[in-house]
Every structure is written in C-alpha cells, then in structure tokens.
mmCIF file of C-alpha atoms (C1' of nucleotides) in Angstrom:
data_model
loop_
_atom_site.group_PDB
_atom_site.id
_atom_site.type_symbol
_atom_site.label_atom_id
_atom_site.label_comp_id
_atom_site.label_asym_id
_atom_site.label_seq_id
_atom_site.Cartn_x
_atom_site.Cartn_y
_atom_site.Cartn_z
ATOM 1 C CA MET A 1 -20.738 54.307 -3.380
ATOM 2 C CA PRO A 2 -18.181 51.873 -1.969
ATOM 3 C CA LYS A 3 -18.645 50.541 1.508
ATOM 4 C CA PRO A 4 -16.485 52.017 4.224
ATOM 5 C CA ALA A 5 -13.602 49.794 5.258
ATOM 6 C CA SER A 6 -14.805 46.764 7.147
ATOM 7 C CA LYS A 7 -13.255 45.481 10.350
ATOM 8 C CA ARG A 8 -11.301 42.924 8.338
ATOM 9 C CA ASP A 9 -9.918 45.574 6.015
ATOM 10 C CA GLN A 10 -8.600 47.458 9.012
ATOM 11 C CA ASP A 11 -7.135 44.314 10.531
ATOM 12 C CA VAL A 12 -5.253 43.380 7.404
ATOM 13 C CA GLU A 13 -4.006 46.888 6.659
ATOM 14 C CA LEU A 14 -2.794 47.763 3.227
ATOM 15 C CA ASP A 15 0.686 48.874 4.156
ATOM 16 C CA ALA A 16 2.287 46.459 1.782
ATOM 17 C CA GLU A 17 4.994 49.135 1.657
ATOM 18 C CA SER A 18 6.526 47.717 4.813
ATOM 19 C CA SER A 19 6.406 44.095 3.655
ATOM 20 C CA ASP A 20 9.558 42.001 3.584
ATOM 21 C CA LEU A 21 9.111 41.736 -0.168
ATOM 22 C CA GLU A 22 9.534 45.457 -0.631
ATOM 23 C CA ARG A 23 13.108 45.235 0.600
ATOM 24 C CA LEU A 24 14.080 42.535 -1.911
ATOM 25 C CA VAL A 25 15.737 43.552 -5.145
ATOM 26 C CA GLY A 26 14.290 40.542 -6.941
ATOM 27 C CA TYR A 27 10.707 41.354 -6.040
ATOM 28 C CA ASN A 28 11.073 45.001 -6.981
ATOM 29 C CA LEU A 29 12.765 44.063 -10.245
ATOM 30 C CA LYS A 30 9.898 41.763 -11.141
ATOM 31 C CA ARG A 31 7.207 44.307 -10.322
ATOM 32 C CA ALA A 32 8.977 47.070 -12.240
ATOM 33 C CA TYR A 33 9.481 44.753 -15.182
ATOM 34 C CA VAL A 34 5.798 43.811 -15.246
ATOM 35 C CA THR A 35 4.785 47.473 -15.347
ATOM 36 C CA VAL A 36 7.231 48.369 -18.092
ATOM 37 C CA HIS A 37 6.475 45.273 -20.133
ATOM 38 C CA ALA A 38 2.755 46.012 -20.072
ATOM 39 C CA GLU A 39 3.402 49.522 -21.348
ATOM 40 C CA PHE A 40 5.795 48.182 -23.971
ATOM 41 C CA THR A 41 3.156 45.812 -25.265
ATOM 42 C CA ARG A 42 0.614 48.604 -25.433
ATOM 43 C CA ALA A 43 3.064 50.892 -27.228
ATOM 44 C CA VAL A 44 4.403 48.422 -29.771
ATOM 45 C CA GLY A 45 1.073 46.678 -30.133
ATOM 46 C CA LYS A 46 0.388 48.688 -33.254
ATOM 47 C CA ASP A 47 3.569 47.262 -34.734
ATOM 48 C CA ASP A 48 2.395 43.824 -33.648
ATOM 49 C CA MET A 49 5.791 42.884 -32.297
ATOM 50 C CA SER A 50 6.716 41.221 -29.015
ATOM 51 C CA GLY A 51 9.692 42.330 -26.967
ATOM 52 C CA ARG A 52 11.682 39.280 -27.976
ATOM 53 C CA VAL A 53 11.044 39.760 -31.658
ATOM 54 C CA PHE A 54 11.798 43.458 -31.381
ATOM 55 C CA SER A 55 15.130 42.587 -29.788
ATOM 56 C CA ALA A 56 15.935 40.039 -32.480
ATOM 57 C CA LEU A 57 15.091 42.521 -35.238
ATOM 58 C CA SER A 58 17.087 45.224 -33.498
ATOM 59 C CA LEU A 59 20.236 43.134 -33.371
ATOM 60 C CA THR A 60 19.761 41.864 -36.917
ATOM 61 C CA VAL A 61 19.459 45.411 -38.241
ATOM 62 C CA GLN A 62 22.437 46.612 -36.238
ATOM 63 C CA PHE A 63 24.576 43.541 -36.843
ATOM 64 C CA PRO A 64 23.685 42.376 -40.341
ATOM 65 C CA ASN A 65 24.889 38.862 -41.202
ATOM 66 C CA ILE A 66 24.657 37.848 -37.581
ATOM 67 C CA THR A 67 24.020 34.129 -37.119
ATOM 68 C CA GLN A 68 21.245 32.693 -35.020
ATOM 69 C CA SER A 69 23.697 31.275 -32.522
ATOM 70 C CA GLU A 70 25.315 34.651 -32.062
ATOM 71 C CA LEU A 71 21.922 36.290 -31.755
ATOM 72 C CA ALA A 72 20.836 33.792 -29.133
ATOM 73 C CA ARG A 73 23.985 34.382 -27.133
ATOM 74 C CA MET A 74 23.515 38.154 -27.288
ATOM 75 C CA MET A 75 19.899 37.853 -26.209
ATOM 76 C CA GLY A 76 20.717 35.406 -23.467
ATOM 77 C CA ILE A 77 18.395 32.670 -24.714
ATOM 78 C CA GLU A 78 18.756 29.236 -26.288
ATOM 79 C CA ARG A 79 19.278 28.764 -30.017
ATOM 80 C CA SER A 80 16.095 26.755 -30.295
ATOM 81 C CA GLY A 81 14.026 29.657 -29.045
ATOM 82 C CA LEU A 82 15.107 31.813 -31.934
ATOM 83 C CA VAL A 83 13.754 29.679 -34.738
ATOM 84 C CA ALA A 84 10.137 30.763 -34.362
ATOM 85 C CA MET A 85 11.127 34.407 -34.009
ATOM 86 C CA VAL A 86 13.258 34.322 -37.127
ATOM 87 C CA ASP A 87 10.454 32.480 -38.930
ATOM 88 C CA GLU A 88 8.091 35.275 -37.938
ATOM 89 C CA LEU A 89 10.475 38.032 -39.014
ATOM 90 C CA GLU A 90 11.176 36.261 -42.272
ATOM 91 C CA GLY A 91 7.449 35.730 -42.805
ATOM 92 C CA ASN A 92 6.894 39.444 -42.344
ATOM 93 C CA GLY A 93 9.579 40.107 -44.923
ATOM 94 C CA PHE A 94 11.798 41.850 -42.367
ATOM 95 C CA LEU A 95 14.854 39.680 -42.839
ATOM 96 C CA LYS A 96 16.245 36.851 -44.958
ATOM 97 C CA ARG A 97 18.184 33.755 -44.064
ATOM 98 C CA ALA A 98 21.234 33.874 -46.298
ATOM 99 C CA ALA A 99 23.737 31.127 -47.033
ATOM 100 C CA VAL A 100 27.272 31.813 -45.851
ATOM 101 C CA PRO A 101 30.054 30.832 -48.240
ATOM 102 C CA GLY A 102 32.600 28.712 -46.433
ATOM 103 C CA ASP A 103 30.305 27.199 -43.789
ATOM 104 C CA ARG A 104 27.139 25.610 -45.042
ATOM 105 C CA ARG A 105 25.827 24.976 -41.532
ATOM 106 C CA VAL A 106 25.348 28.678 -40.916
ATOM 107 C CA GLN A 107 22.513 30.917 -42.031
ATOM 108 C CA ALA A 108 23.350 34.599 -41.795
ATOM 109 C CA LEU A 109 20.444 36.900 -40.982
ATOM 110 C CA VAL A 110 20.159 39.859 -43.306
ATOM 111 C CA PRO A 111 17.622 42.638 -42.697
ATOM 112 C CA THR A 112 15.536 43.711 -45.677
ATOM 113 C CA GLU A 113 14.673 47.306 -46.474
ATOM 114 C CA ALA A 114 11.195 46.642 -45.104
ATOM 115 C CA GLY A 115 12.788 45.259 -41.956
ATOM 116 C CA LYS A 116 14.941 48.318 -41.483
ATOM 117 C CA LYS A 117 11.927 50.572 -41.912
ATOM 118 C CA ALA A 118 9.755 48.530 -39.558
ATOM 119 C CA TYR A 119 12.526 48.577 -37.001
ATOM 120 C CA ALA A 120 12.969 52.330 -37.224
ATOM 121 C CA ILE A 121 9.247 52.791 -36.618
ATOM 122 C CA ALA A 122 9.124 50.312 -33.763
ATOM 123 C CA LEU A 123 12.200 51.809 -32.128
ATOM 124 C CA ALA A 124 10.664 55.273 -32.326
ATOM 125 C CA ASP A 125 7.486 53.936 -30.714
ATOM 126 C CA VAL A 126 9.444 52.220 -27.956
ATOM 127 C CA GLU A 127 11.548 55.282 -27.251
ATOM 128 C CA ALA A 128 8.513 57.563 -27.218
ATOM 129 C CA ASN A 129 6.802 55.173 -24.855
ATOM 130 C CA GLU A 130 9.706 55.125 -22.435
ATOM 131 C CA LYS A 131 10.033 58.886 -22.595
ATOM 132 C CA GLU A 132 6.408 59.285 -21.614
ATOM 133 C CA LEU A 133 6.441 56.483 -19.070
ATOM 134 C CA PHE A 134 9.438 57.928 -17.276
ATOM 135 C CA SER A 135 8.494 61.571 -17.654
ATOM 136 C CA HIS A 136 8.208 61.748 -13.861
ATOM 137 C CA MET A 137 11.878 60.843 -13.480
ATOM 138 C CA PRO A 138 14.753 63.233 -14.141
ATOM 139 C CA LYS A 139 17.254 62.238 -16.771
ATOM 140 C CA ASP A 140 20.026 61.524 -14.308
ATOM 141 C CA GLU A 141 17.820 59.056 -12.465
ATOM 142 C CA ILE A 142 17.207 57.149 -15.675
ATOM 143 C CA GLU A 143 20.942 57.100 -16.324
ATOM 144 C CA THR A 144 21.585 55.839 -12.812
ATOM 145 C CA LEU A 145 18.921 53.190 -13.167
ATOM 146 C CA LEU A 146 20.413 51.969 -16.443
ATOM 147 C CA ARG A 147 23.874 51.822 -14.913
ATOM 148 C CA LEU A 148 22.689 49.871 -11.875
ATOM 149 C CA LEU A 149 20.598 47.466 -13.938
ATOM 150 C CA LYS A 150 23.642 46.616 -16.049
ATOM 151 C CA LYS A 151 25.602 46.052 -12.865
ATOM 152 C CA VAL A 152 22.900 43.704 -11.584
ATOM 153 C CA ARG A 153 22.685 41.877 -14.874
ATOM 154 C CA HIS A 154 26.349 41.050 -14.801
ATOM 155 C CA ALA A 155 26.263 39.992 -11.189
ATOM 156 C CA ARG A 156 27.243 36.402 -10.525
ATOM 157 C CA THR A 157 27.563 34.549 -7.299
ATOM 158 C CA SER A 158 31.185 33.964 -6.384
ATOM 159 C CA GLU A 159 32.137 30.357 -6.729
ATOM 160 C CA MET B 1 42.145 24.915 -28.530
ATOM 161 C CA PRO B 2 39.433 27.188 -29.966
ATOM 162 C CA LYS B 3 39.810 28.507 -33.448
ATOM 163 C CA PRO B 4 40.958 32.099 -33.797
ATOM 164 C CA ALA B 5 38.145 34.509 -34.668
ATOM 165 C CA SER B 6 36.997 34.022 -38.236
ATOM 166 C CA LYS B 7 36.439 36.796 -40.707
ATOM 167 C CA ARG B 8 32.730 36.659 -39.940
ATOM 168 C CA ASP B 9 33.295 37.069 -36.213
ATOM 169 C CA GLN B 10 35.233 40.206 -36.891
ATOM 170 C CA ASP B 11 32.563 41.514 -39.234
ATOM 171 C CA VAL B 12 29.778 41.072 -36.743
ATOM 172 C CA GLU B 13 31.674 42.477 -33.773
ATOM 173 C CA LEU B 14 30.530 41.699 -30.286
ATOM 174 C CA ASP B 15 30.077 45.252 -29.066
ATOM 175 C CA ALA B 16 26.493 44.632 -28.065
ATOM 176 C CA GLU B 17 27.242 47.304 -25.480
ATOM 177 C CA SER B 18 26.510 49.982 -28.034
ATOM 178 C CA SER B 19 23.289 48.415 -29.272
ATOM 179 C CA ASP B 20 20.051 50.389 -29.265
ATOM 180 C CA LEU B 21 18.697 47.858 -26.806
ATOM 181 C CA GLU B 22 21.264 48.761 -24.194
ATOM 182 C CA ARG B 23 19.792 52.242 -23.918
ATOM 183 C CA LEU B 24 16.266 50.985 -23.242
ATOM 184 C CA VAL B 25 15.090 50.690 -19.669
ATOM 185 C CA GLY B 26 12.743 47.847 -20.568
ATOM 186 C CA TYR B 27 15.466 45.705 -22.084
ATOM 187 C CA ASN B 28 17.832 46.282 -19.190
ATOM 188 C CA LEU B 29 15.073 45.547 -16.695
ATOM 189 C CA LYS B 30 14.334 42.261 -18.385
ATOM 190 C CA ARG B 31 17.951 41.176 -18.521
ATOM 191 C CA ALA B 32 18.564 42.108 -14.888
ATOM 192 C CA TYR B 33 15.409 40.314 -13.866
ATOM 193 C CA VAL B 34 16.422 37.153 -15.690
ATOM 194 C CA THR B 35 19.786 37.123 -13.926
ATOM 195 C CA VAL B 36 18.309 37.695 -10.490
ATOM 196 C CA HIS B 37 15.476 35.249 -11.011
ATOM 197 C CA ALA B 38 17.891 32.500 -12.003
ATOM 198 C CA GLU B 39 19.879 33.093 -8.827
ATOM 199 C CA PHE B 40 16.705 33.191 -6.773
ATOM 200 C CA THR B 41 15.658 29.834 -8.134
ATOM 201 C CA ARG B 42 19.027 28.369 -7.341
ATOM 202 C CA ALA B 43 18.990 29.806 -3.814
ATOM 203 C CA VAL B 44 15.439 28.868 -2.870
ATOM 204 C CA GLY B 45 15.579 25.641 -4.799
ATOM 205 C CA LYS B 46 16.341 23.767 -1.624
ATOM 206 C CA ASP B 47 13.111 25.128 -0.146
ATOM 207 C CA ASP B 48 11.380 24.006 -3.330
ATOM 208 C CA MET B 49 9.473 27.252 -3.630
ATOM 209 C CA SER B 50 8.892 29.459 -6.660
ATOM 210 C CA GLY B 51 9.069 33.222 -6.453
ATOM 211 C CA ARG B 52 5.302 33.525 -6.732
ATOM 212 C CA VAL B 53 4.661 31.059 -3.953
ATOM 213 C CA PHE B 54 7.330 32.664 -1.791
ATOM 214 C CA SER B 55 5.579 36.007 -2.243
ATOM 215 C CA ALA B 56 2.179 34.544 -1.400
ATOM 216 C CA LEU B 57 3.550 32.894 1.725
ATOM 217 C CA SER B 58 5.363 36.064 2.702
ATOM 218 C CA LEU B 59 2.216 38.166 2.574
ATOM 219 C CA THR B 60 0.149 35.498 4.304
ATOM 220 C CA VAL B 61 2.629 35.313 7.182
ATOM 221 C CA GLN B 62 2.863 39.077 7.471
ATOM 222 C CA PHE B 63 -0.841 39.748 6.962
ATOM 223 C CA PRO B 64 -2.617 36.804 8.572
ATOM 224 C CA ASN B 65 -6.291 36.461 7.649
ATOM 225 C CA ILE B 66 -5.653 38.082 4.295
ATOM 226 C CA THR B 67 -8.127 36.978 1.619
ATOM 227 C CA GLN B 68 -7.134 35.623 -1.763
ATOM 228 C CA SER B 69 -8.566 38.658 -3.501
ATOM 229 C CA GLU B 70 -6.498 40.988 -1.350
ATOM 230 C CA LEU B 71 -3.444 38.845 -1.892
ATOM 231 C CA ALA B 72 -3.946 38.866 -5.645
ATOM 232 C CA ARG B 73 -4.278 42.639 -5.643
ATOM 233 C CA MET B 74 -1.103 43.055 -3.578
ATOM 234 C CA MET B 75 0.810 40.704 -5.855
ATOM 235 C CA GLY B 76 -0.531 42.338 -8.991
ATOM 236 C CA ILE B 77 -2.008 39.154 -10.443
ATOM 237 C CA GLU B 78 -5.490 37.752 -11.085
ATOM 238 C CA ARG B 79 -7.487 35.974 -8.393
ATOM 239 C CA SER B 80 -7.636 32.831 -10.468
ATOM 240 C CA GLY B 81 -3.872 32.575 -10.526
ATOM 241 C CA LEU B 82 -3.735 32.281 -6.768
ATOM 242 C CA VAL B 83 -5.789 29.138 -6.381
ATOM 243 C CA ALA B 84 -3.041 26.732 -7.370
ATOM 244 C CA MET B 85 -0.508 28.560 -5.220
ATOM 245 C CA VAL B 86 -2.736 28.474 -2.164
ATOM 246 C CA ASP B 87 -3.480 24.811 -2.887
ATOM 247 C CA GLU B 88 0.248 24.148 -2.923
ATOM 248 C CA LEU B 89 0.880 26.066 0.313
ATOM 249 C CA GLU B 90 -2.045 24.370 1.995
ATOM 250 C CA GLY B 91 -0.859 20.997 0.699
ATOM 251 C CA ASN B 92 2.537 21.677 2.275
ATOM 252 C CA GLY B 93 0.822 22.512 5.548
ATOM 253 C CA PHE B 94 2.050 26.114 5.439
ATOM 254 C CA LEU B 95 -1.369 27.761 5.680
ATOM 255 C CA LYS B 96 -5.042 27.021 6.148
ATOM 256 C CA ARG B 97 -8.122 28.364 4.451
ATOM 257 C CA ALA B 98 -10.325 29.548 7.289
ATOM 258 C CA ALA B 99 -14.002 30.493 7.217
ATOM 259 C CA VAL B 100 -14.717 34.107 7.990
ATOM 260 C CA PRO B 101 -17.732 34.761 10.217
ATOM 261 C CA GLY B 102 -19.953 37.355 8.614
ATOM 262 C CA ASP B 103 -19.079 36.678 4.966
ATOM 263 C CA ARG B 104 -19.280 33.111 3.850
ATOM 264 C CA ARG B 105 -17.860 33.874 0.412
ATOM 265 C CA VAL B 106 -14.469 34.651 1.860
ATOM 266 C CA GLN B 107 -11.720 32.269 2.903
ATOM 267 C CA ALA B 108 -9.129 33.915 5.120
ATOM 268 C CA LEU B 109 -5.595 32.620 4.774
ATOM 269 C CA VAL B 110 -3.969 31.736 8.060
ATOM 270 C CA PRO B 111 -0.299 30.701 8.262
ATOM 271 C CA THR B 112 0.487 27.622 10.322
ATOM 272 C CA GLU B 113 3.468 27.330 12.621
ATOM 273 C CA ALA B 114 5.145 25.175 9.978
ATOM 274 C CA GLY B 115 4.389 27.902 7.437
ATOM 275 C CA LYS B 116 5.964 30.577 9.599
ATOM 276 C CA LYS B 117 9.070 28.454 10.089
ATOM 277 C CA ALA B 118 9.356 27.579 6.412
ATOM 278 C CA TYR B 119 8.967 31.243 5.535
ATOM 279 C CA ALA B 120 11.658 32.323 7.985
ATOM 280 C CA ILE B 121 14.056 29.826 6.445
ATOM 281 C CA ALA B 122 13.178 30.769 2.883
ATOM 282 C CA LEU B 123 13.474 34.480 3.653
ATOM 283 C CA ALA B 124 16.892 33.942 5.187
ATOM 284 C CA ASP B 125 17.960 32.021 2.076
ATOM 285 C CA VAL B 126 16.665 34.750 -0.217
ATOM 286 C CA GLU B 127 18.328 37.511 1.768
ATOM 287 C CA ALA B 128 21.625 35.643 1.936
ATOM 288 C CA ASN B 129 21.442 35.068 -1.794
ATOM 289 C CA GLU B 130 20.863 38.751 -2.549
ATOM 290 C CA LYS B 131 23.630 39.767 -0.175
ATOM 291 C CA GLU B 132 26.066 37.522 -1.997
ATOM 292 C CA LEU B 133 24.758 38.354 -5.448
ATOM 293 C CA PHE B 134 25.112 42.089 -4.874
ATOM 294 C CA SER B 135 28.305 41.936 -2.871
ATOM 295 C CA HIS B 136 29.975 43.883 -5.668
ATOM 296 C CA MET B 137 27.615 46.819 -5.128
ATOM 297 C CA PRO B 138 27.855 49.278 -2.230
ATOM 298 C CA LYS B 139 24.868 49.537 0.067
ATOM 299 C CA ASP B 140 23.869 52.977 -1.140
ATOM 300 C CA GLU B 141 23.663 51.701 -4.714
ATOM 301 C CA ILE B 142 21.273 48.961 -3.645
ATOM 302 C CA GLU B 143 19.175 51.546 -1.827
ATOM 303 C CA THR B 144 19.139 53.757 -4.898
ATOM 304 C CA LEU B 145 18.222 50.840 -7.113
ATOM 305 C CA LEU B 146 15.332 49.888 -4.846
ATOM 306 C CA ARG B 147 14.083 53.471 -4.792
ATOM 307 C CA LEU B 148 14.224 53.812 -8.566
ATOM 308 C CA LEU B 149 12.586 50.434 -9.179
ATOM 309 C CA LYS B 150 9.655 51.473 -6.995
ATOM 310 C CA LYS B 151 9.405 54.701 -8.959
ATOM 311 C CA VAL B 152 9.344 52.754 -12.222
ATOM 312 C CA ARG B 153 6.798 50.303 -10.892
ATOM 313 C CA HIS B 154 4.383 53.073 -10.072
ATOM 314 C CA ALA B 155 4.896 54.798 -13.384
ATOM 315 C CA ARG B 156 1.851 55.134 -15.542
ATOM 316 C CA THR B 157 1.392 56.799 -18.884
ATOM 317 C CA SER B 158 -0.439 60.080 -18.533
ATOM 318 C CA GLU B 159 -3.931 59.879 -19.945
ATOM 319 C "C1'" DT C 1 -26.280 43.185 -9.253
ATOM 320 C "C1'" DA C 2 -21.646 42.571 -7.457
ATOM 321 C "C1'" DT C 3 -18.027 39.847 -5.251
ATOM 322 C "C1'" DT C 4 -15.229 35.502 -3.711
ATOM 323 C "C1'" DG C 5 -13.285 31.611 -4.832
ATOM 324 C "C1'" DT C 6 -12.989 28.353 -8.337
ATOM 325 C "C1'" DT C 7 -12.432 25.697 -12.836
ATOM 326 C "C1'" DA C 8 -11.352 25.268 -17.579
ATOM 327 C "C1'" DT C 9 -8.774 26.829 -21.042
ATOM 328 C "C1'" DA C 10 -5.355 28.974 -23.851
ATOM 329 C "C1'" DC C 11 -1.401 31.638 -24.791
ATOM 330 C "C1'" DT C 12 3.472 33.305 -24.209
ATOM 331 C "C1'" DC C 13 8.035 32.437 -23.017
ATOM 332 C "C1'" DT C 14 11.533 29.367 -22.298
ATOM 333 C "C1'" DA C 15 14.377 25.186 -21.675
ATOM 334 C "C1'" DT C 16 15.840 20.343 -22.764
ATOM 335 C "C1'" DA C 17 16.741 16.716 -25.679
ATOM 336 C "C1'" DA C 18 17.327 14.800 -29.873
ATOM 337 C "C1'" DC C 19 17.844 15.021 -34.907
ATOM 338 C "C1'" DT C 20 20.375 16.556 -39.622
ATOM 339 C "C1'" DA C 21 23.792 18.412 -42.078
ATOM 340 C "C1'" DT C 22 27.673 19.943 -41.937
ATOM 341 C "C1'" DA C 23 32.580 20.912 -40.097
ATOM 342 C "C1'" DT D 1 33.725 14.824 -32.239
ATOM 343 C "C1'" DA D 2 31.767 19.370 -32.290
ATOM 344 C "C1'" DT D 3 28.710 22.997 -34.087
ATOM 345 C "C1'" DA D 4 24.413 25.412 -36.528
ATOM 346 C "C1'" DG D 5 19.958 25.151 -37.195
ATOM 347 C "C1'" DT D 6 15.872 22.725 -36.348
ATOM 348 C "C1'" DT D 7 11.920 20.035 -34.271
ATOM 349 C "C1'" DA D 8 9.238 18.149 -30.611
ATOM 350 C "C1'" DT D 9 7.950 18.567 -26.221
ATOM 351 C "C1'" DA D 10 7.162 20.103 -21.647
ATOM 352 C "C1'" DG D 11 6.806 23.294 -17.916
ATOM 353 C "C1'" DA D 12 6.269 27.891 -15.846
ATOM 354 C "C1'" DG D 13 3.482 31.865 -15.451
ATOM 355 C "C1'" DT D 14 -0.374 34.316 -16.605
ATOM 356 C "C1'" DA D 15 -4.901 35.903 -18.432
ATOM 357 C "C1'" DT D 16 -9.867 35.406 -19.785
ATOM 358 C "C1'" DA D 17 -14.295 33.692 -19.305
ATOM 359 C "C1'" DA D 18 -17.580 31.413 -16.995
ATOM 360 C "C1'" DC D 19 -19.732 29.244 -12.874
ATOM 361 C "C1'" DA D 20 -21.743 28.537 -7.925
ATOM 362 C "C1'" DA D 21 -22.344 30.461 -3.587
ATOM 363 C "C1'" DT D 22 -23.097 34.404 -1.234
ATOM 364 C "C1'" DA D 23 -23.716 39.327 -0.410
#
DNA sequence: TATTGTTATACTCTATAACTATA
DNA sequence: TATAGTTATAGAGTATAACAATA
C-alpha cells in the first residue's frame, strides 16, 4: 500500500497542467513526439527498423532511382547521415546502389523486390499502430492535426 | 546560373507532398519538432540554455522545493538524466540543492533570485520566438494545435 | 526491501569538416 | 570551382545498471 501524500507532496502539487511549459508549442510538440516515437519503435520493432531507416526506405520505394543527396534533402538531414542508413538497407538486401549513366559521381538508389515487400509490411505495421494509438481521436481531428503540423513545419522566422 | 532540371530530376519528381510519409502523424510530428527545436535553439541561444535545461529551470521556479525524482517524472525522463542538468543550473547559480528535514535522501531544488531572473528572461525569449514563428497562424489554430498535441501525448495503446 | 541521488557506460541521432572522384 | 558520396569525429540526448545512503 502506498503512503498517503506527504506534506511535501501537497506543497509541490502535481498540477503540471498549469505550468508555463504547457502553453508552449515546442514543449508540447516534444512530448507528443516522444510518446508517438516510443509507440512507433514498439510497433516496427518486429521489422527491426528505425524511423529514419523506414523513411529512407519509404522514399526509395516511392521514388526509385532517387539519389542520396535528393533523399537527404527530402528527409531534412545531411548527406553524410544517409550513408549508414543506405548501408544498412543495402545490407538487408532492400535496395541497391546503381551507377547512373552520364554522371559517375551519382549512385541511384533502387529498391529490390525484398525491399518493396519489407516496406509494405512495415508501412502496414506503422499504419495499424497509428490507427490504434489515435483510436481515441475522431478522424477530423487527425486531419486537422496533420494540417497544422505541416503548417508548423514550414514556419520560418521572418528575416 | 543553375542548370535546368536534368532528365533524372524530372524522373524522380519532387512531389514529396504525396509520399506515404506525409500521411503519418509520427513523421509530421518529427518534422515539425525539428523545425521548432531549431528555432528554439536560435532564440534561447543567447541565454545559453538547452530545451531540457529550460524545462528543468521552469519547473523548479514554478514548483520550488521540487525533488529531482518529481522533476524527472514531470519531464518524462529518467532520474539519472537530471543530475547533469541540475549540476549545470547549480553551477550557473540558478538553483540550490537544499537538504530536506525529515528525509535525508532527498535534495529539494530551490531557485535562486538569479535563477528566477534568468528564467523570466528565457521565458520571454521563448514566447517571443513562438509568437514570431507562428505569426502566420491564427490564434485559434495554435489553441487547437496545443489541444491536439496534449491528446496525442496522453495516447496509449489499449492493452 | 524500496527509494533518492548519483556514477559509469553505451547507444542513437545528428552535424561539421575534410577527403575522393568526378563534373 | 562545384557537387556526390564518403569517412572521421564530436556532441546532444537518453537509457540501463549498479552503487551508497537512507527510509
């Protein structure tokens, strides 16, 4: 049996709801992201794929022959960060680095059949996970959330 | 002058808007968070304070005598992760670890006057930054976003 | 036995800078 | 000179496991 609240517990109060932080978009974004990311990891754990790698595979399957530089730009990360991910995906047999006639600097990323299948499975897992995770939210709220998140993502300070 | 789009550019197409990823809440959350976090860092950079440390200071100022365990629970992180943050805040003279009569295991965190002032300044910077960053969004959209993010944060898979 | 604060450690994600081979 | 891919490296942020002191 847990102890009843001590004097200190009462002093401190747990109404974090009224904290300054709760009014900040950044703080709420972070907390929501942490929750969703944890569930993502649990859901796609059986596919043994991180969010980053899932994203890279997703774009490679949907945009075959994409280059690493293009992929990095789409994902919003640096080129150098992609190398290990592509190594991993290639090691799993999910894609191939293919030479591009006309520009020998470039390596086009081509999904394999195994890669397409693995992606379809992972995507289904991710979608099922989100459906369950957000089952307490009506569809129009999810739509609104997506719309507002895109608006935030493209926000830039005026200068 | 940049080269006109090559054949490959046309093949790949840049309509990432229609990608599977764009329909996932998790992906959009991550991207929005990255944008906002970058702006936060820029804005609070002059206060030389990370988001984590800002949060810890915020809760310490608003809930004086909070313990590290309580703080960790409120922030959603492990106790061990707080030690370095509290060290930093104490090193800056923003708070003190105070003995608690009645339980010598506990160290209550007490904000100093300097800590309260530094927090007020940092909070003002953060709020000004968000106001500018979201100046393209009407107030009711921000409210809606905050409400939905809290709903997402408290989502749990049914089991 | 359980809890608080702490240390040590390791892992993930990411950026920066520099290199190479091409262009 | 500039770009694509790569390597090396470093720095956040975080978790896990264990420990000492205390309850």
